[in-house]
Coordinates of C-alpha atoms in Angstrom, one line a residue:
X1 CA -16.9 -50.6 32.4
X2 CA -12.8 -50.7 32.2
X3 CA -10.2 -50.4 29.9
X4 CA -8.0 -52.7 28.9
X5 CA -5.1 -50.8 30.8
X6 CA -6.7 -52.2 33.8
X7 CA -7.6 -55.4 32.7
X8 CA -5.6 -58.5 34.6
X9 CA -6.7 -61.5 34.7
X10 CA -9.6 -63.3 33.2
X11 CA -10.4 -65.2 36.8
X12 CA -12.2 -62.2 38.1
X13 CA -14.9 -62.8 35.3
X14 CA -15.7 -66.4 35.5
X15 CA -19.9 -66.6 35.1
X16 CA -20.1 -63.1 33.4
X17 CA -21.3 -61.7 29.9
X18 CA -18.5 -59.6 28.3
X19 CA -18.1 -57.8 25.8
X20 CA -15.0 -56.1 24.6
X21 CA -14.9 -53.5 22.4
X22 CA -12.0 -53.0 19.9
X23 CA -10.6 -55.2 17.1
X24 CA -7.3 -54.4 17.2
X25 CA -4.9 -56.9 19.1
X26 CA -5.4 -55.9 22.6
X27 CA -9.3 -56.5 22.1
X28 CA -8.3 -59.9 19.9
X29 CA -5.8 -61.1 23.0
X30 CA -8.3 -60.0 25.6
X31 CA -11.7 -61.6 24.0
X32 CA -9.4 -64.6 23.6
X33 CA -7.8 -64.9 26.9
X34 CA -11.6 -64.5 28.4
X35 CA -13.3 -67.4 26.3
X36 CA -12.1 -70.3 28.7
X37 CA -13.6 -68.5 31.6
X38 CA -16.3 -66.3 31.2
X39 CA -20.0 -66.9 30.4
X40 CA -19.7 -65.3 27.5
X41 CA -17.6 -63.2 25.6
X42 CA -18.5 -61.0 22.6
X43 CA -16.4 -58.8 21.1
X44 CA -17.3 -55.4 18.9
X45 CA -16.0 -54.6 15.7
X46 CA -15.9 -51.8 13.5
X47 CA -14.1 -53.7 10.5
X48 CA -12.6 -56.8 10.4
X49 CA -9.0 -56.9 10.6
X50 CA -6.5 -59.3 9.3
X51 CA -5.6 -61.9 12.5
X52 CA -3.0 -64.0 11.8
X53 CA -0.7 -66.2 14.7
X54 CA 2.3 -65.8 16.1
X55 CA 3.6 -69.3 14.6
X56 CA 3.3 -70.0 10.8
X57 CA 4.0 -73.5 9.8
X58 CA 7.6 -73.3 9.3
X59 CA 8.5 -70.6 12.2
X60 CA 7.9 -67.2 14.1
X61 CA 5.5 -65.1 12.4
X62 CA 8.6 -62.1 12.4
X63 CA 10.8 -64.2 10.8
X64 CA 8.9 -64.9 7.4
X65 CA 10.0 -62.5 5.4
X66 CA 13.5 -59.6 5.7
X67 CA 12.6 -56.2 5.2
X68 CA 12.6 -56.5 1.0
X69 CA 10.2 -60.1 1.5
X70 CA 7.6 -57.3 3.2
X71 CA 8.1 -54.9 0.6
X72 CA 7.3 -57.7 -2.4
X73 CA 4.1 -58.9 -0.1
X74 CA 3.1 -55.1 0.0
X75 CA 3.2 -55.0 -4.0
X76 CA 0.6 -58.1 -4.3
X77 CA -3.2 -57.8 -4.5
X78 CA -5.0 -58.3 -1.9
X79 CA -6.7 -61.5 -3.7
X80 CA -2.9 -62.7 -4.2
X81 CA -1.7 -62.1 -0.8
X82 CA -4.7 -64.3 0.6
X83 CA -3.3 -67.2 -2.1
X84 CA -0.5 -66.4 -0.5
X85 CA -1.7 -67.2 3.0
X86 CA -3.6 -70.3 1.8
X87 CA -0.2 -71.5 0.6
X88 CA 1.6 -71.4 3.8
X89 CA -1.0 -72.0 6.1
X90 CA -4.3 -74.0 4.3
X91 CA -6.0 -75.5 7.5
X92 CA -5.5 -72.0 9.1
X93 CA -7.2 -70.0 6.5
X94 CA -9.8 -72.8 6.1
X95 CA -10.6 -71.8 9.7
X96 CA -10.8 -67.9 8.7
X97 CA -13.3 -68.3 6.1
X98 CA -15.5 -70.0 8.1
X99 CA -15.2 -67.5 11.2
X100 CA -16.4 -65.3 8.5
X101 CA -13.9 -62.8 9.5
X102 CA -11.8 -62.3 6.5
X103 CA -12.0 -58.9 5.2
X104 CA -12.7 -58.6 1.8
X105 CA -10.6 -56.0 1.8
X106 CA -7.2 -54.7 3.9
X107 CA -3.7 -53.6 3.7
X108 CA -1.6 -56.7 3.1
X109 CA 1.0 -55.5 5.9
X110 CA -1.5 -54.5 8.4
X111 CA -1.5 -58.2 10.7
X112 CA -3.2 -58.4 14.1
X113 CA -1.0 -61.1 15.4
X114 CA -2.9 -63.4 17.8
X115 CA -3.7 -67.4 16.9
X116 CA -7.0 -67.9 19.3
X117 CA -9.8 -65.5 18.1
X118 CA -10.0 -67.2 14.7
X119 CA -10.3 -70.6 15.8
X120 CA -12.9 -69.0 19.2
X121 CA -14.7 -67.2 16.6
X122 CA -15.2 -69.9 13.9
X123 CA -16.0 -72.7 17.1
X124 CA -19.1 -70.3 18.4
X125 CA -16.7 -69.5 21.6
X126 CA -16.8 -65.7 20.7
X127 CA -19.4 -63.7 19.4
X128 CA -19.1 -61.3 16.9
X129 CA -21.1 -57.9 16.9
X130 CA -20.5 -54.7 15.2
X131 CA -19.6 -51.1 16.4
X132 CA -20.9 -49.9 19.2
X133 CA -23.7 -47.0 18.5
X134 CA -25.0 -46.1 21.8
X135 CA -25.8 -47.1 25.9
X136 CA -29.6 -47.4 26.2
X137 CA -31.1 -45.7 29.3
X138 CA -31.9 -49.2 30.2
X139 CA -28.1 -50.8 30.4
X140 CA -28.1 -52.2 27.0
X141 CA -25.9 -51.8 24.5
X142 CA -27.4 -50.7 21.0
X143 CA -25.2 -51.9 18.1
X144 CA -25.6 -50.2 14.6
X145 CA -27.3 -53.2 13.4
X146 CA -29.8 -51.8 15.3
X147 CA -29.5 -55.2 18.0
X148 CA -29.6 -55.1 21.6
X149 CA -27.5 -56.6 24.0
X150 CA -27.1 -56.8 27.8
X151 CA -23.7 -57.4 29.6
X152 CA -21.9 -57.4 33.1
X153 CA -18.7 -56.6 32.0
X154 CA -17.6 -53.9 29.0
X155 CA -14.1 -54.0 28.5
X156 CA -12.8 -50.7 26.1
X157 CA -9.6 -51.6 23.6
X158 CA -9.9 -48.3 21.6
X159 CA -6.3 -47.1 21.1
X160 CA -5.2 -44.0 22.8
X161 CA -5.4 -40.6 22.8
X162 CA -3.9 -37.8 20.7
X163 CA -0.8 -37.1 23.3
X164 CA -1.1 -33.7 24.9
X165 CA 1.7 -31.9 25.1
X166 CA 0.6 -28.3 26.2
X167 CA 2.8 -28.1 29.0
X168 CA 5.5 -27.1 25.9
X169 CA 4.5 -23.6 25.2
X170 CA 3.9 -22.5 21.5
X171 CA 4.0 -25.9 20.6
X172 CA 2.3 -27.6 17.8
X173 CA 2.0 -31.2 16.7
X174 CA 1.6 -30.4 13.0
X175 CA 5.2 -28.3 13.1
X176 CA 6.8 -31.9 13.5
X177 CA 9.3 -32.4 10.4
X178 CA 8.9 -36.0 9.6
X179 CA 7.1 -36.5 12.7
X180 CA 9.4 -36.2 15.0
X181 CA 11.4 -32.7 15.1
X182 CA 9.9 -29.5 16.3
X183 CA 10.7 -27.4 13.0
X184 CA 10.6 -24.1 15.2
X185 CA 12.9 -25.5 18.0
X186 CA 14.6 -28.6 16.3
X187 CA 16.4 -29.7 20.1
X188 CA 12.9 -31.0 20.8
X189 CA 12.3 -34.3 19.0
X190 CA 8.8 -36.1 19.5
X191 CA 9.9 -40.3 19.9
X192 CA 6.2 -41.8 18.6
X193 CA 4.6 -43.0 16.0
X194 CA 2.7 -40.5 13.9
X195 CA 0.1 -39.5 15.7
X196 CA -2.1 -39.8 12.1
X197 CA -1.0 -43.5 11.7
X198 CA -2.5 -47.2 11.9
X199 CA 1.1 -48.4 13.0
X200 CA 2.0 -52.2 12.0
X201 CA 5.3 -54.0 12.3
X202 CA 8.3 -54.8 14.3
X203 CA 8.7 -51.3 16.7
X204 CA 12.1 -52.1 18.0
X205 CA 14.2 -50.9 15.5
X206 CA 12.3 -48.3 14.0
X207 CA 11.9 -46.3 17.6
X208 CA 16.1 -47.8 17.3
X209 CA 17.2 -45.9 14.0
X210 CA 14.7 -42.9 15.1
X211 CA 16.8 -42.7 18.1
X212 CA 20.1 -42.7 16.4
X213 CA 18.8 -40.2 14.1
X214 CA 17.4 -37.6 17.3
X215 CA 20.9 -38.0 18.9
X216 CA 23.2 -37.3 15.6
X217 CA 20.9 -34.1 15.4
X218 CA 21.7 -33.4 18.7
X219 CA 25.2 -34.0 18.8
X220 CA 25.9 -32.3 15.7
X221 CA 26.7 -34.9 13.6
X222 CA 23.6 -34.5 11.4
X223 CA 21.9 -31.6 9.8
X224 CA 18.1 -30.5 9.7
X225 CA 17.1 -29.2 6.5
X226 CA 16.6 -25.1 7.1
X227 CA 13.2 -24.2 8.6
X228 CA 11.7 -22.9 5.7
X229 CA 12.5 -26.9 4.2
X230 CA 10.9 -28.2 7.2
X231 CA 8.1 -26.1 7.4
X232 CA 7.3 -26.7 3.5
X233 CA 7.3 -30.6 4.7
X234 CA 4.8 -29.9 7.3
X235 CA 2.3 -28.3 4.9
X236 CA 2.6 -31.3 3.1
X237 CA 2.2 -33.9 5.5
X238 CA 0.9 -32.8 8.5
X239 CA -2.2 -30.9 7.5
X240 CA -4.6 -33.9 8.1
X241 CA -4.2 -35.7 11.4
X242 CA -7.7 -37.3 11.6
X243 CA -7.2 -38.8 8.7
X244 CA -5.6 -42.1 9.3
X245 CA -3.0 -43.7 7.5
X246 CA -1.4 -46.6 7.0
X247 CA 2.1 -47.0 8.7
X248 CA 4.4 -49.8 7.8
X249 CA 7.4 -49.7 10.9
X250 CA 9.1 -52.2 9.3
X251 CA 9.6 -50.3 5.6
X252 CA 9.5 -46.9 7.8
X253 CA 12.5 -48.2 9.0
X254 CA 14.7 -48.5 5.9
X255 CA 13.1 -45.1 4.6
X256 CA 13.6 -42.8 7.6
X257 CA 17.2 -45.0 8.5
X258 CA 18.4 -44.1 4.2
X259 CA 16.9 -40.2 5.1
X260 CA 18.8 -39.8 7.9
X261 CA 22.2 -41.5 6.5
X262 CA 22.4 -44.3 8.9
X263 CA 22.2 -47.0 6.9
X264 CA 24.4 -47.9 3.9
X265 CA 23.9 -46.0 1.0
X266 CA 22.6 -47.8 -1.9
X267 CA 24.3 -45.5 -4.4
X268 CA 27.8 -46.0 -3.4
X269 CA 27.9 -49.1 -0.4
X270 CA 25.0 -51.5 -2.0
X271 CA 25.9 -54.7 -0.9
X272 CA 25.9 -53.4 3.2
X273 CA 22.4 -52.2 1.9
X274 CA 21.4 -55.2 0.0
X275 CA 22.7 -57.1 2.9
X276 CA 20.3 -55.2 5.3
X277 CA 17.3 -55.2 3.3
X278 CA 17.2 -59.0 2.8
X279 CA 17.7 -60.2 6.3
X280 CA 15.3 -60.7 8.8
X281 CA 14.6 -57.8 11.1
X282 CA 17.3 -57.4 13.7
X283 CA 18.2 -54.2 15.5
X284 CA 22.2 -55.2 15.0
X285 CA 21.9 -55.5 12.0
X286 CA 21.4 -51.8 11.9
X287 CA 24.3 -50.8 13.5
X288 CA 26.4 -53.7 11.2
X289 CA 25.0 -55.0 7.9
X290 CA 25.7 -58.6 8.5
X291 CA 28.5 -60.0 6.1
X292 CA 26.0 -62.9 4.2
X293 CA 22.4 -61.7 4.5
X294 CA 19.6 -63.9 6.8
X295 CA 16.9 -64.3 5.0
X296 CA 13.7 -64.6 5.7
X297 CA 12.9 -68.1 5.9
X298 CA 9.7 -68.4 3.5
X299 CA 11.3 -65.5 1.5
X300 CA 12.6 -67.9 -1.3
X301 CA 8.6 -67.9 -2.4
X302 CA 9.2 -64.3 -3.8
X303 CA 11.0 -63.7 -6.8
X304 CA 14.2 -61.6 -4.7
X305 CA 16.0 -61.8 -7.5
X306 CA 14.2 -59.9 -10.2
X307 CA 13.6 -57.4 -7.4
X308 CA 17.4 -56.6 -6.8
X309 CA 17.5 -55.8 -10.6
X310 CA 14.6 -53.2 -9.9
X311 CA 16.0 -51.8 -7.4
X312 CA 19.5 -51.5 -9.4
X313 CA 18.2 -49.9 -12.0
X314 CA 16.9 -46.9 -10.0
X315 CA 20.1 -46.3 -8.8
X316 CA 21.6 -45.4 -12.1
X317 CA 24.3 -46.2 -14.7
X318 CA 26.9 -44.8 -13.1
X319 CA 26.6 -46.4 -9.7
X320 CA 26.3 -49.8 -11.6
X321 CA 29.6 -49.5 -13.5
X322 CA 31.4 -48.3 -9.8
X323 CA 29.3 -51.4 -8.4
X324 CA 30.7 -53.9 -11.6
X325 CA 34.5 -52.5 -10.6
X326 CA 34.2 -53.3 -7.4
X327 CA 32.6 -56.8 -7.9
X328 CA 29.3 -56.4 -6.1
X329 CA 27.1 -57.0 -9.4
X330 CA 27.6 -59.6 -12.4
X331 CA 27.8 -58.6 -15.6
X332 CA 24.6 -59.7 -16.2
X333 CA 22.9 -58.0 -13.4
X334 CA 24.6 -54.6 -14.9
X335 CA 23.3 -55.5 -18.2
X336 CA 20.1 -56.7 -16.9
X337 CA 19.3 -53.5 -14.5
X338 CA 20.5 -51.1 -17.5
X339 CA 18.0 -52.5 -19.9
X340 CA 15.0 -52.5 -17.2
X341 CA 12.4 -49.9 -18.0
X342 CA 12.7 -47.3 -15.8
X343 CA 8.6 -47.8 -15.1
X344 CA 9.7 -51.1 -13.4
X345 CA 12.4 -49.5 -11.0
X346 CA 12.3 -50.3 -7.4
X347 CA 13.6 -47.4 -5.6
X348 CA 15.8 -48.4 -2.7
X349 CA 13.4 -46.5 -0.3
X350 CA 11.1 -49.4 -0.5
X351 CA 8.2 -47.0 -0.7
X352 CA 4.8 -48.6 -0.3
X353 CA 1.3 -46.9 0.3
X354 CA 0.2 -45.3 3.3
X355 CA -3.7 -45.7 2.4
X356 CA -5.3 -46.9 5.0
X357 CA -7.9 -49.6 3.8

């Protein structure tokens, strides 16, 4: 048995059973990159997740959709998003079906990007089992289906553990404020994902706006809410690490980069912010809303214009009469975002929801 931290090469295991445990996308790359020389290769999952490759049709997997184009495929049922998929990518999802690997059910957001286990899966190259229950006293492995298998090789893609970080005395992982500030010493600031998250999306620049938000804190350019603020946010969110939630980096982003008053603010600067929110995801960008947004390059398939009246409306009558002085909106946007019901407001957080399916 290994992990996939020491995992190599797949030359070491021509002629040999495997099985790699873990659906997530080191267990997808690994089963994948084992198939061609192996034996055989089966891989255990506990649910099915949503595997889709690095290359759509028309480009790079990243550069479908800007920041707002993720937030609109958030919003979609699950039954739409798949129409969706079959859209843009019909032999693809044709393949899917058939692997019988398509959940029924997931977070639209939540993509395992890797192009081989499908296609392995659906050609009988890789086997599918379920979880894992026990090791036999024999050296098999017992499945919950109650099957029995025997391998050479057992390769563990399980995540990671809980970080430890006793060596810090007093400290406690649920005093974080939004995760990542010590609320009783706020010059200690955790850089991670939530510990309590099922992470998915681009991690470059949300560790990058998390950073400029530790180090304006630090320098004193930035202000913590008091401690009694803080604390009343940990009570909140922090009381239930084992239960996993869904965590888009991507949206997370634009929320934690508004919070922290690094980006633009909608209210007063909202073409910078528009500008940011409908370009593809680009760490620069961050730092300098780029003059003409890049968009997404299948995001003309959503309806971005209906959603920048949503999101204008939340902002509120008097930042849309500034916004009409200054040029940014039309008349007809103002008069459009004004008349929205305020049930249909987008707000320009770009929230979305952090159950994990």
């Amino acid at each position: 048995m290994m992990s996939s931290r020491e995992y190599q090469e797949p030359e070491k295991f021509k002629g040999k059973n495997i099985l790699v445990i873990g659906g997530g996308v080191s267990g997808a790359d690994t089963a994948s990159d084992l198939v061609p020389c192996a034996k055989t290769v089966s891989i255990s999952v506990k649910k099915p997740g949503l595997y889709l490759p690095r290359q759509f049709p028309s480009g790079p997997n990243d550069m479908m959709h800007s920041y707002l184009g993720r937030y609109m495929l958030s919003r979609m049922s699950y039954s739409e998003y798949i129409g969706y998929l079959v859209s843009i990518m019909p032999d693809y999802m044709q393949t899917y079906r058939a692997s019988g690997l398509l959940p029924d059910l997931a977070n639209n957001n939540a993509l395992h990007v890797n192009e081989k286990i499908i296609p392995n899966v659906a050609a009988g190259l890789l086997k599918v089992k379920p979880q894992v229950k026990r090791f036999t006293d024999k050296g098999y492995i017992e499945f919950v289906d109650a099957t029995q298998e025997k391998y050479d090789v057992i390769i563990t893609c399980v995540g990671f553990k809980m970080p430890d970080y006793s060596f810090v005395s007093g400290f406690d992982r649920k005093q974080l404020y939004e995760h990542f500030f010590w609320t009783e010493e706020p010059t200690l600031a955790v850089i991670n994902p939530p510990v309590d998250t099922a992470g998915f999306g681009a991690a470059f620049p949300y560790f990058d706006i998390i950073s400029q938000w530790v180090i304006n804190v630090f320098s004193g350019n930035s202000a913590l809410p008091e401690k009694a603020v803080m604390r009343e946010w940990c009570a909140e969110h922090m009381a239930s690490l084992h239960v996993k939630r869904f965590y888009d980096s991507w949206l997370e982003t634009i929320r934690t980069g508004l919070q922290a008053g690094l980006l633009p603010d909608p209210c007063r600067n909202f073409s910078p912010y528009w500008n940011i929110i409908t370009s593809v995801v680009k760490p620069a960008y961050l730092a300098k809303p780029p003059a003409i947004p890049e968009p997404g390059i299948i995001d003309n398939m959503l309806d971005v214009s209906t959603a920048k009246i949503q999101i204008l409306s939340g902002l509120g009558k008097d930042a849309l009469g500034h916004f009409l002085r200054k040029g940014d909106i039309t008349d007809a946007q103002y008069r459009a975002a004004v008349n929205t019901d305020p049930r249909g407001s987008i707000s320009a957080y770009l929230p979305y929801s952090p159950i994990y399916l």
